XYZ file of C-alpha atoms in Angstrom:
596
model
C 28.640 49.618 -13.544
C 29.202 47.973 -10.632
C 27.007 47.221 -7.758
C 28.056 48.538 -4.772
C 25.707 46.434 -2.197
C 27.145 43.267 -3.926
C 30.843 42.063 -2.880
C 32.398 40.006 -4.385
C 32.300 37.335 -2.365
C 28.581 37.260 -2.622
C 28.863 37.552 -6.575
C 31.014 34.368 -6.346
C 29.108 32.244 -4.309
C 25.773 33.471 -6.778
C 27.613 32.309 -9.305
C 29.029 28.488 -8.373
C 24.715 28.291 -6.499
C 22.744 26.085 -8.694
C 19.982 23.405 -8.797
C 22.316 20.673 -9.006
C 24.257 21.846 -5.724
C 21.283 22.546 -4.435
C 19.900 18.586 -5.069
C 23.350 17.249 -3.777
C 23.414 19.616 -0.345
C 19.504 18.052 0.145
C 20.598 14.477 -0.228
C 23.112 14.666 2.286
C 22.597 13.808 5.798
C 20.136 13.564 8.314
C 19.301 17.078 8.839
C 18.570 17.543 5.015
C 15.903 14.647 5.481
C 14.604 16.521 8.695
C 14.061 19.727 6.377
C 12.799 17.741 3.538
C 9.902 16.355 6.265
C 9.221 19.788 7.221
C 8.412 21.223 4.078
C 6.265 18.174 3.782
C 4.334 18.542 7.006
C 3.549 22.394 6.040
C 2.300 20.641 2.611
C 0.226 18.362 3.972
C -1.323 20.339 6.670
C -2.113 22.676 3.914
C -3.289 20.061 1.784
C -5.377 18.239 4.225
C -7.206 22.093 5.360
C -8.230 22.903 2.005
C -9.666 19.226 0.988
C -11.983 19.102 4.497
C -12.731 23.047 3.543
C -13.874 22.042 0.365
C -15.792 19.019 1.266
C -18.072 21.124 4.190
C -18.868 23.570 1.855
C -19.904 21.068 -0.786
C -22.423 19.524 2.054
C -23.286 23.304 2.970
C -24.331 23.670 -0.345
C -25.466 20.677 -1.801
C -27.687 20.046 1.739
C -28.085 23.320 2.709
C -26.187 22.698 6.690
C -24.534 25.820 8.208
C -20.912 25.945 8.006
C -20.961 24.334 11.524
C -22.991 21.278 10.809
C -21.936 18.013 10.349
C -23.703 16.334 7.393
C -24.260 12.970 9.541
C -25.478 14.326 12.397
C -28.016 17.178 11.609
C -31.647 16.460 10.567
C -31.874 17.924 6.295
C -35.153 19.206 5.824
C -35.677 18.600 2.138
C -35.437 14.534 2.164
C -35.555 14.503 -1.480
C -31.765 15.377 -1.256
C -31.006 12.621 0.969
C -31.771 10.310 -2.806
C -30.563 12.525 -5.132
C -27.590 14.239 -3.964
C -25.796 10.401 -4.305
C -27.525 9.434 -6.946
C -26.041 13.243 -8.463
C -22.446 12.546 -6.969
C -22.442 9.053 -9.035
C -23.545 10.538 -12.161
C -20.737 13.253 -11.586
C -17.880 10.323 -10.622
C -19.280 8.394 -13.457
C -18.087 10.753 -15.908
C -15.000 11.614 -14.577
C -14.192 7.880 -14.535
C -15.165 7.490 -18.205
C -12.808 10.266 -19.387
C -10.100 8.795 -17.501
C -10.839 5.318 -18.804
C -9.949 7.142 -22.232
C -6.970 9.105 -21.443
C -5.201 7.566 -18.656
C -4.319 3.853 -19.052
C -2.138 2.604 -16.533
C -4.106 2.127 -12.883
C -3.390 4.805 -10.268
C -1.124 3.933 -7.569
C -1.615 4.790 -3.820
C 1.471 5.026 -1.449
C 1.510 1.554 -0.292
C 1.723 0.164 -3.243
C 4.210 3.129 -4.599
C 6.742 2.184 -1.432
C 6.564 -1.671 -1.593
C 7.018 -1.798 -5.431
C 7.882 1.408 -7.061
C 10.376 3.015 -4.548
C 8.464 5.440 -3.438
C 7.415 6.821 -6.627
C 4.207 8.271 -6.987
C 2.388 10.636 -9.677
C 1.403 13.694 -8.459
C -1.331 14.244 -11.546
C -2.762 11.239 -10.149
C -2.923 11.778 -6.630
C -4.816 15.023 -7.274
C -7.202 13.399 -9.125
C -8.190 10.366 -6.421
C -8.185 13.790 -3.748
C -10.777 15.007 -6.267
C -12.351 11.755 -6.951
C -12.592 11.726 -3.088
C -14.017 14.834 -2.597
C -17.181 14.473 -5.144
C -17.646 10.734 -3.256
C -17.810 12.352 0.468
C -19.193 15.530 -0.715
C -22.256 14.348 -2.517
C -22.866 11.853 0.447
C -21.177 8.945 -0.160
C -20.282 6.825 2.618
C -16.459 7.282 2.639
C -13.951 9.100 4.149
C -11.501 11.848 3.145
C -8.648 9.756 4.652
C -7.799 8.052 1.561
C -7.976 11.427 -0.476
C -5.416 13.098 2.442
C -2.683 10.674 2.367
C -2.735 10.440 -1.722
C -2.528 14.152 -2.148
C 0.184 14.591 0.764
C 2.638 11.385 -0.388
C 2.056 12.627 -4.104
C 3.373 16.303 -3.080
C 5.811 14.571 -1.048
C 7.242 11.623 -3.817
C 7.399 15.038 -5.863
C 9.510 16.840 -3.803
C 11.494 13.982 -3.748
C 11.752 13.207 -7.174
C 12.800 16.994 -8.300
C 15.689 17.005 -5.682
C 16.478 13.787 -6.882
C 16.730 11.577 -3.295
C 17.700 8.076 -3.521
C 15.104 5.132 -3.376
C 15.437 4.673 0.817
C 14.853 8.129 1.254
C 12.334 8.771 -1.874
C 10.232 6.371 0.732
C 10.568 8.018 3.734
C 9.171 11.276 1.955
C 6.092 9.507 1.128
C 6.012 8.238 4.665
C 5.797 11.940 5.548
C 3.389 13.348 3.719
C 0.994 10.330 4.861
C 2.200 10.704 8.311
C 1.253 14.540 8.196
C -1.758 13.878 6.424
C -3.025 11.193 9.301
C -1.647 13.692 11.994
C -3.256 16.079 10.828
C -6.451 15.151 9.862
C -6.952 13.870 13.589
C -4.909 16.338 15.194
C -2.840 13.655 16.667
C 0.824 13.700 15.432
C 2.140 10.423 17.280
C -0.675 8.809 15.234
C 0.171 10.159 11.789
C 3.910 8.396 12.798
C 3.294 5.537 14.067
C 0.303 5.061 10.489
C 3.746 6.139 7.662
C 5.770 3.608 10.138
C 3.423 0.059 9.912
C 1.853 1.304 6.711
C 3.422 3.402 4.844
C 7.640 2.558 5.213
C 6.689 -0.828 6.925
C 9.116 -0.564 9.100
C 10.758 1.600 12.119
C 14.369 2.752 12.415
C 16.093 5.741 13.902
C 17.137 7.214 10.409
C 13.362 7.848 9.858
C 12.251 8.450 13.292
C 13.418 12.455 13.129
C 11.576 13.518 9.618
C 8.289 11.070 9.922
C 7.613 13.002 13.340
C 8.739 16.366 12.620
C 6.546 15.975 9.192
C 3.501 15.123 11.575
C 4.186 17.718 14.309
C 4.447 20.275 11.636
C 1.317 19.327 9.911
C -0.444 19.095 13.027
C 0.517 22.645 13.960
C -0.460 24.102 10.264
C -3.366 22.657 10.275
C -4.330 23.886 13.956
C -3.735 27.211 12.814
C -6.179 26.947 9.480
C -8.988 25.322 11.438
C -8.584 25.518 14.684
C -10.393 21.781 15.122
C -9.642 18.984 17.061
C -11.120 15.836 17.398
C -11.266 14.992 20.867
C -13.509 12.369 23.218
C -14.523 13.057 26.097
C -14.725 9.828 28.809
C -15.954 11.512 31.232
C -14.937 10.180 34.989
C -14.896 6.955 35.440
C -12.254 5.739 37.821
C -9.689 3.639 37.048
C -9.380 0.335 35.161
C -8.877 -2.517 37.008
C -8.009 -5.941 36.445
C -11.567 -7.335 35.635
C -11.741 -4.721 32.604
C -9.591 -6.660 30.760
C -11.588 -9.683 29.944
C -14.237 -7.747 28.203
C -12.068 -5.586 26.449
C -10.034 -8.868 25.348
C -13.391 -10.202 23.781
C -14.277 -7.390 22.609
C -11.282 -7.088 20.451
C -11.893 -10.585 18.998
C -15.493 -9.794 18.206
C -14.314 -6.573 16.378
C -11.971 -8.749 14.250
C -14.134 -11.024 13.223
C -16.839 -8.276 12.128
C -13.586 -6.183 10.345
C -13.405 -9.805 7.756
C -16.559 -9.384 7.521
C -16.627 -5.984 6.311
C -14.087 -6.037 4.100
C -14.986 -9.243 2.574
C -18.328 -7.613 1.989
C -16.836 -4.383 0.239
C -15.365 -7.216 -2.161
C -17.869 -9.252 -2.643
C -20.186 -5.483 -4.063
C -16.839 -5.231 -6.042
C -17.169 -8.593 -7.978
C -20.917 -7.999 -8.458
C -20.245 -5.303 -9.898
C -17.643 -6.437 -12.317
C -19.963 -9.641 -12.774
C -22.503 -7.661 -14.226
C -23.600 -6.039 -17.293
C -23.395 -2.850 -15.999
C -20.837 -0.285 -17.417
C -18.408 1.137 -14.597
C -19.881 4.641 -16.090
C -22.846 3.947 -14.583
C -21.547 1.795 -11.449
C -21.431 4.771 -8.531
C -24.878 6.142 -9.711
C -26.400 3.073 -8.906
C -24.630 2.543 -5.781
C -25.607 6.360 -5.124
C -29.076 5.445 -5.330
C -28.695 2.438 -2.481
C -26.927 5.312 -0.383
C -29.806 7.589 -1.184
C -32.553 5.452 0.087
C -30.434 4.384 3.071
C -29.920 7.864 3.928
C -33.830 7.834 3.809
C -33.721 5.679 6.897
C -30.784 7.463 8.752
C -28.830 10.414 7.367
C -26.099 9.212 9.827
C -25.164 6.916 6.886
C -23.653 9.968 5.084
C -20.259 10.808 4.417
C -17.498 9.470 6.904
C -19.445 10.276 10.169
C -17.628 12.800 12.208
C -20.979 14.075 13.637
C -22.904 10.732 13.682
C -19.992 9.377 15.536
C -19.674 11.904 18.753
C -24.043 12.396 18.525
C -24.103 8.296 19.199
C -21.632 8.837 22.095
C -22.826 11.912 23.514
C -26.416 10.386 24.178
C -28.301 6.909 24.921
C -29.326 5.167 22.399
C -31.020 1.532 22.371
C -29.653 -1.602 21.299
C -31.913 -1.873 18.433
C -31.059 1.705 17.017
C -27.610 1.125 17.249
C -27.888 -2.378 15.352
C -29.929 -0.744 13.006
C -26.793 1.636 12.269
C -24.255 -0.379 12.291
C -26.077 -2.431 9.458
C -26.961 0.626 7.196
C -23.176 2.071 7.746
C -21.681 -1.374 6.904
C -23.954 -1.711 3.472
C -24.095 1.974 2.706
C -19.993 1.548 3.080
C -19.360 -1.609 1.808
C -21.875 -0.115 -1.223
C -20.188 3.306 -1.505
C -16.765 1.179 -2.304
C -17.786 -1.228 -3.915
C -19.778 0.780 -6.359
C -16.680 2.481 -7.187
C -17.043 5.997 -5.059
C -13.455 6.596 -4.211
C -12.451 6.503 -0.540
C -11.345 4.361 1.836
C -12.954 3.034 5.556
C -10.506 4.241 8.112
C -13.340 6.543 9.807
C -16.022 4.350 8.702
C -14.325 1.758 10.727
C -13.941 4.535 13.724
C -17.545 5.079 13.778
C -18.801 1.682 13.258
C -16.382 0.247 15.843
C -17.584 2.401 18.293
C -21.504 1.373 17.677
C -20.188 -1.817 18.148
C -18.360 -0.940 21.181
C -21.682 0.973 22.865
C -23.347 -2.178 21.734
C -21.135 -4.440 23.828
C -20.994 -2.119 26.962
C -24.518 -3.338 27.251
C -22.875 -7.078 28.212
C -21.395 -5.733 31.469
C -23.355 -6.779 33.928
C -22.018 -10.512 32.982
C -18.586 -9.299 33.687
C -18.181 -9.512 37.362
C -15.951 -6.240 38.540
C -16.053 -4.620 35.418
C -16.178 -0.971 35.869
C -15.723 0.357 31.705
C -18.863 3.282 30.698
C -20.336 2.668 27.631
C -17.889 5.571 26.071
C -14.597 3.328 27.019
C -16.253 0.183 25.183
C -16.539 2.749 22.124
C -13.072 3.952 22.198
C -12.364 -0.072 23.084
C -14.299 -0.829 19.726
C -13.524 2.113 17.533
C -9.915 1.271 17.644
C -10.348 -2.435 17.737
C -12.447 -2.273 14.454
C -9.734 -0.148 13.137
C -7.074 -2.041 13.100
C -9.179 -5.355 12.104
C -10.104 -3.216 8.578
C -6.998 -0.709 8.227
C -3.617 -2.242 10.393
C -1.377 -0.713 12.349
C -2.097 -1.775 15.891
C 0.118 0.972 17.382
C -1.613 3.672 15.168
C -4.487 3.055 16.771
C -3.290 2.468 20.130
C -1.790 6.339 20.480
C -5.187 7.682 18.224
C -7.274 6.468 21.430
C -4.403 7.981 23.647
C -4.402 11.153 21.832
C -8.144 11.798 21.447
C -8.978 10.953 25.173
C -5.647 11.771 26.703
C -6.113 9.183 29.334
C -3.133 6.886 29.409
C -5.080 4.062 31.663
C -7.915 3.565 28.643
C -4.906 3.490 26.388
C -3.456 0.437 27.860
C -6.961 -1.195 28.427
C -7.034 -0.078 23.930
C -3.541 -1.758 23.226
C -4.563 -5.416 24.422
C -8.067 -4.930 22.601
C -5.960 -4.020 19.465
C -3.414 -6.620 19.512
C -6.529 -8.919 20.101
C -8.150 -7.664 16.876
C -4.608 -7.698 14.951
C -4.092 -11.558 15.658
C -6.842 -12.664 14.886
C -7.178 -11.010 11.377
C -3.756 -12.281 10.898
C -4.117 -15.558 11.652
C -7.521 -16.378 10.510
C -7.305 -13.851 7.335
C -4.169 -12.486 7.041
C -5.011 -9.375 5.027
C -5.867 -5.254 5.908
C -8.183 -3.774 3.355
C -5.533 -2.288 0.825
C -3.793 -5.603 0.883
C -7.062 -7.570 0.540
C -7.497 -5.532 -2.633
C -3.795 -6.146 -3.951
C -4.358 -9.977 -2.987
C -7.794 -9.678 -5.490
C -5.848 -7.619 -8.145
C -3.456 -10.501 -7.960
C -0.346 -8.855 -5.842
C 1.295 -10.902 -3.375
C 2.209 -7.415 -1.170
C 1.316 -8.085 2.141
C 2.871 -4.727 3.576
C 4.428 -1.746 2.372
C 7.897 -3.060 2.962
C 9.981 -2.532 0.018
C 10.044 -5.887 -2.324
C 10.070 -3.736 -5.806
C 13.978 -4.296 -5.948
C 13.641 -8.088 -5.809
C 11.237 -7.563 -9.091
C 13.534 -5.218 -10.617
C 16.402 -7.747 -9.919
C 14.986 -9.755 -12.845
C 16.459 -13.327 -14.988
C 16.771 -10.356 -18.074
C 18.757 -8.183 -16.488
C 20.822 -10.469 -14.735
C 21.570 -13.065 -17.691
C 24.467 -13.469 -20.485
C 23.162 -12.764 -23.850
C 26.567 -14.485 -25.805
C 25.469 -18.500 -25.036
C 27.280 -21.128 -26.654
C 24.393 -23.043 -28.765
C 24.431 -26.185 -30.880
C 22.167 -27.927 -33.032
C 20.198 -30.284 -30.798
C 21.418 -33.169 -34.304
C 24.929 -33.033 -34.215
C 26.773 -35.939 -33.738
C 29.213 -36.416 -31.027
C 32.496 -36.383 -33.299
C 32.117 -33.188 -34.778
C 30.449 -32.130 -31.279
C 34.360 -32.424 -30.110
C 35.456 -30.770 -32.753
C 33.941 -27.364 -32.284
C 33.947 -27.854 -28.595
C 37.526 -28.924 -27.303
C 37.866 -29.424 -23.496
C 37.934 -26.303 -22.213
C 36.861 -24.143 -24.545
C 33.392 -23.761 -22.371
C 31.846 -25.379 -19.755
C 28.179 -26.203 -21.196
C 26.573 -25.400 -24.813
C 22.814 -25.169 -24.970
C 21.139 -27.087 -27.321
C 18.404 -26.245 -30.437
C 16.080 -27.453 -32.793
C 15.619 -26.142 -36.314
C 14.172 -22.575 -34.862
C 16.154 -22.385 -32.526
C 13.868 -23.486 -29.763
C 15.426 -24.938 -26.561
C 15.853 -28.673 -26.314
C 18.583 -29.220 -23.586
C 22.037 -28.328 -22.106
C 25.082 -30.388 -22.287
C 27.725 -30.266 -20.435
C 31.516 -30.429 -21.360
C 33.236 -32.237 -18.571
C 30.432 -34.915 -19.534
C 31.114 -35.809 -22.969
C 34.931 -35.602 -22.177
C 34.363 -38.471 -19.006
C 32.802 -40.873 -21.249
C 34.367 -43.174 -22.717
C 34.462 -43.627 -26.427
C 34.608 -46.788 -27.877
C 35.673 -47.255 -31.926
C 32.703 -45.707 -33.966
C 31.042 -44.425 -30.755
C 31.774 -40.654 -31.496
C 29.285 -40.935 -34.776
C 26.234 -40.861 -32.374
C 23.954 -38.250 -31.623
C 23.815 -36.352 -27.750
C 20.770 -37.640 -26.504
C 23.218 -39.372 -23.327
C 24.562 -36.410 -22.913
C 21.191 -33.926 -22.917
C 20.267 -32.442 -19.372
C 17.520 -29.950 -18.147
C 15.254 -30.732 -21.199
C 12.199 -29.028 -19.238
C 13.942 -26.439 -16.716
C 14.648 -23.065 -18.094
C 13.714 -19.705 -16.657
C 11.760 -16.660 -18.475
C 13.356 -13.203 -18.599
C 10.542 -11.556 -16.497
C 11.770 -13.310 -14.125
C 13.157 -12.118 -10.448
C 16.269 -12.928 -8.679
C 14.044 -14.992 -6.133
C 12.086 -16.960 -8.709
C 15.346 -17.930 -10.212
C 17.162 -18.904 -7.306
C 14.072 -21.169 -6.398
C 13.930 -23.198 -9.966
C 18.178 -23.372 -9.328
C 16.866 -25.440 -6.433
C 14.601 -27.080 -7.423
C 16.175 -28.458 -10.904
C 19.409 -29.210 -9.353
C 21.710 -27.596 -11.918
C 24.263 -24.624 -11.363
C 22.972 -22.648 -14.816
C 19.993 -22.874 -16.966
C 18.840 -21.060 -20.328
C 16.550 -18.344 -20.666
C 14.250 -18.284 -23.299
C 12.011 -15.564 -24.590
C 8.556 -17.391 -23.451
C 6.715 -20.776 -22.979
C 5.417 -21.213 -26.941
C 7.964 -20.368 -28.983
C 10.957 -21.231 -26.376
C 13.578 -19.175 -28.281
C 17.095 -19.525 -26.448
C 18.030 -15.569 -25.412
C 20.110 -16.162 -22.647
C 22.265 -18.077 -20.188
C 22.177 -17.356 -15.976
C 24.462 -18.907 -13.654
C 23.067 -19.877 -9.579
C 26.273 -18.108 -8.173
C 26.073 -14.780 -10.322
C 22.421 -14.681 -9.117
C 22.753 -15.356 -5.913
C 26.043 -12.570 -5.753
C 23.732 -9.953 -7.176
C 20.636 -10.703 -5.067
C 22.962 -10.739 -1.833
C 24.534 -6.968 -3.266
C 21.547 -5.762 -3.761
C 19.766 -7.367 -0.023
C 23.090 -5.368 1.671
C 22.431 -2.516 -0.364
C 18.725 -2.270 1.256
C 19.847 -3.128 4.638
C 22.905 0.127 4.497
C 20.043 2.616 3.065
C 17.723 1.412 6.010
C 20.905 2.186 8.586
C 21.753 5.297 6.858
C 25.622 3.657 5.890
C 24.726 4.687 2.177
């Protein structure tokens, strides 16, 4: 019988409607990538909401707080939590790392690393477990942040959107760009900031093709999560007049000082990580020990706990002494650096926040040697909490607009960009690392940034090399060398040895040039051998290749299956490489413009 509220035009168009339509009409265009960042900004906002619910109701009831408190800012009347809640959180991490260790293998990948080598692909199964990872570290105590847990979750959801509509690699990028962006935006309320961290961290780079769905992820995710919290995490300056010209030295020096203590701090993070490794100690039982040097730090000052949302605005809200703010600043760095190192999962974006503006208040207290300078102690800790920032995380204009967007005073803003770039050149030129490239630079990665180089490795000698070679037995002499190799035939036969190892190339047009004198063709090649120690390996890249090219002078070398057994496999060619690598460099640089 048929259905009289469906026409037939309606049947028809049910009919021809299906996934893989569906996939092509959400690869095409800008608007499509605009939608695609929407979706991911309501993700994230959702995603970020329920990970910061979760973790205040773990310190409500691992702590006892109200729902209201702040862990790091509230006094907990039963000390004896204060050691054993980390010490507990460890324990719990401890085991979750030790059934991993047994059924996952291959390391988990965070979206940095996932845009600069793997196009943008991330596990979501993974992600969900660092968020959860995350959430035990901060909600037991641990001196991390949830930042690190927010931006996996949101660019896993987001590479997995990706992935099931089936978006190229450029775009597959951009997606993870957007869910960090709206993780960022809205963790801090502060959409231009969640842009502006997918842009220098994230993507690595700015263009207008990802302009439209980074922001419109963040501005989403900003508004969800708005609506599920209601939060906001504002500073107040205060009145303070205006910034004049003196306020620039100090803020200037201030921003060096803040780079210098960022090395510092992430050197020290490392240098917990090697001890650790160094040691006897299983990584089972790695966090509960560092939980117990959080424990009896937190003894000293809870405001060592957790990231520090409420140690941060109770240190600027009130005066506090030079010595107590010292005293801080040194259990935050070790209880961090600690936390990490141990192997507690999160990252030091707010750790840097908080401890860059103790070092900021600390500063303000050098004033009165500044002749003219009118800066409160608040603007030095906006000054340093920014400064620090980007000295330990990157992203200069990130934290330019997160000091515009939690003070909304444009004139401190400036005053925070020169501090910033201060901080940023230094690093670079003295150190040259943030903290997630640090840790790929220990690991043994050359990434320096999130721009994508996982092409160039995929562009490797294996896949780019001829598998039919022309070979000859390194022993044959030079008469019946002719004979199986008339002029023309080929232009160069690789030489072996009995098992078939590599011993040389020779070259046609040189054998033919020489010439032959009566019983000269009954010799061997050993004349005629070239390039007896220059081959190239098949795991390989295009750039590796193209450098040895250089280097040994020849237009073609062998490949051979490894440095032992140096089995001939293959045969690459300089111009084929360098064809392919310029292909695939255009190729990049149309998906960047949007001409793909």
């Amino acid at each position: 019988m048929n259905n009289p509220f469906r026409s037939p035009t309606v049947t028809s168009f049910l009919a021809n409607l299906d996934l893989g339509r569906l996939r092509s009409l959400s690869r095409r265009g800008e608007i499509a990538l605009a939608l695609a960042g929407a979706l991911i900004g309501v993700t994230s906002g959702c995603a970020v909401t329920a990970m910061s619910f979760i973790s205040r109701h773990l310190h409500s009831l691992i702590f006892g707080l109200e729902d209201t408190d702040r862990l790091s800012s509230v006094e907990v009347g039963n000390k004896l939590l204060l050691l054993v809640a980390p010490i507990a959180g460890g324990f719990l991490l401890g085991l979750m790392l030790l059934f991993l260790s047994k059924t996952r293998k291959k390391p988990m990948v965070d979206p940095i690393e996932a845009n600069a080598l793997h196009g943008g692909r991330l596990s979501l199964t993974d992600s969900i477990l660092v968020a959860v990872q995350n959430l035990v570290s901060n909600g037991f105590g641990a001196s991390v942040g949830l930042e690190a847990g927010y931006t996996q979750l949101a660019a896993g959801i987001a590479s997995k959107i990706g992935l099931s509509l089936q978006f190229r690699r450029a775009d597959l990028r951009v997606l993870v760009g957007c869910g960090a962006a709206g993780a960022i935006a809205a963790a801090f309320s502060a959409p231009l900031t969640g842009a502006f961290y997918a842009f220098e961290l994230i993507i690595g780079s700015y263009s207008i093709l990802t302009l439209t769905p980074v922001v419109v992820s963040a501005l989403v995710s900003t508004i969800i999560a708005r609506l599920l919290s209601g939060e906001n995490f504002v500073i107040d300056v205060g009145s303070f007049g205006s910034v004049v010209g003196a306020d620039y030295l100090p803020a200037l020096l201030l921003g060096a000082f803040c780079a210098i203590i960022g090395i510092l701090l992430m050197q020290a993070v490392s240098f917990v990580e090697q001890l650790s490794r160094r040691s006897s100690i299983a990584p089972t039982y790695r966090p509960m020990l560092g939980g117990v040097v959080v424990g009896l730090l937190a003894l000293i000052s809870p405001q060592i706990l957790s990231a520090g949302h409420g140690a941060l605005h109770l240190n600027l809200s009130h005066e506090v002494a030079i010595p107590a703010l010292l005293g801080l600043f040194l259990l935050k760095s070790v209880a961090s650096a600690v936390s990490i190192g141990s192997g507690f999962r999160g990252g030091l974006f707010f750790a840097s926040l908080f401890m860059g503006a103790l070092l900021g208040k600390i500063f303000a207290y050098s004033t009165p040697y500044f002749d003219h300078a009118t800066l409160t102690p608040v603007i030095y800790a906006v000054v340093g909490m920014s400064s620090l920032a980007v000295a330990v995380i990157g992203g200069p204009l990130t934290m330019t607009f997160l000091a515009l967007e939690i003070t909304g005073d444009f004139p401190i803003t400036a005053l925070v960009l020169a501090a910033v770039i201060t901080s940023s050149l230094v690093v670079r030129s003295t150190f040259g690392y943030s903290f997630a490239t640090w840790r790929f630079h220990l690991r043994g990665e050359s990434i320096r940034s999130a721009h994508d180089v996982g092409w160039i490795r995929n562009l490797t000698v294996e896949r780019l090399m001829r598998a039919d070679v022309r070979t000859a037995d390194v022993n044959m002499r030079l008469s019946q060398f002719r004979h199986d190799f008339p002029l023309g035939s080929t232009q160069r036969v690789i030489l072996v040895g009995d098992q078939g190892q590599y011993r040389g190339i020779v070259l046609l047009p040189d054998v033919y040039a020489s010439p032959v004198e009566k019983g000269d063709d009954d010799h061997g090649l050993g004349e005629f051998i070239r390039w007896r120690d220059d081959f190239l390996l098949p795991q390989m890249n295009a750039k590796q290749a193209a450098g040895l090219f250089d280097s040994a002078e020849s237009e073609a070398l062998a490949v051979v299956n490894n440095h032992g057994e140096r089995k001939v496999i293959g045969l690459l060619t300089e111009s084929h490489t360098l064809r392919r690598y310029s292909e695939e460099l255009d190729r990049r640089r149309r998906e960047v413009t949007g001409e793909l």
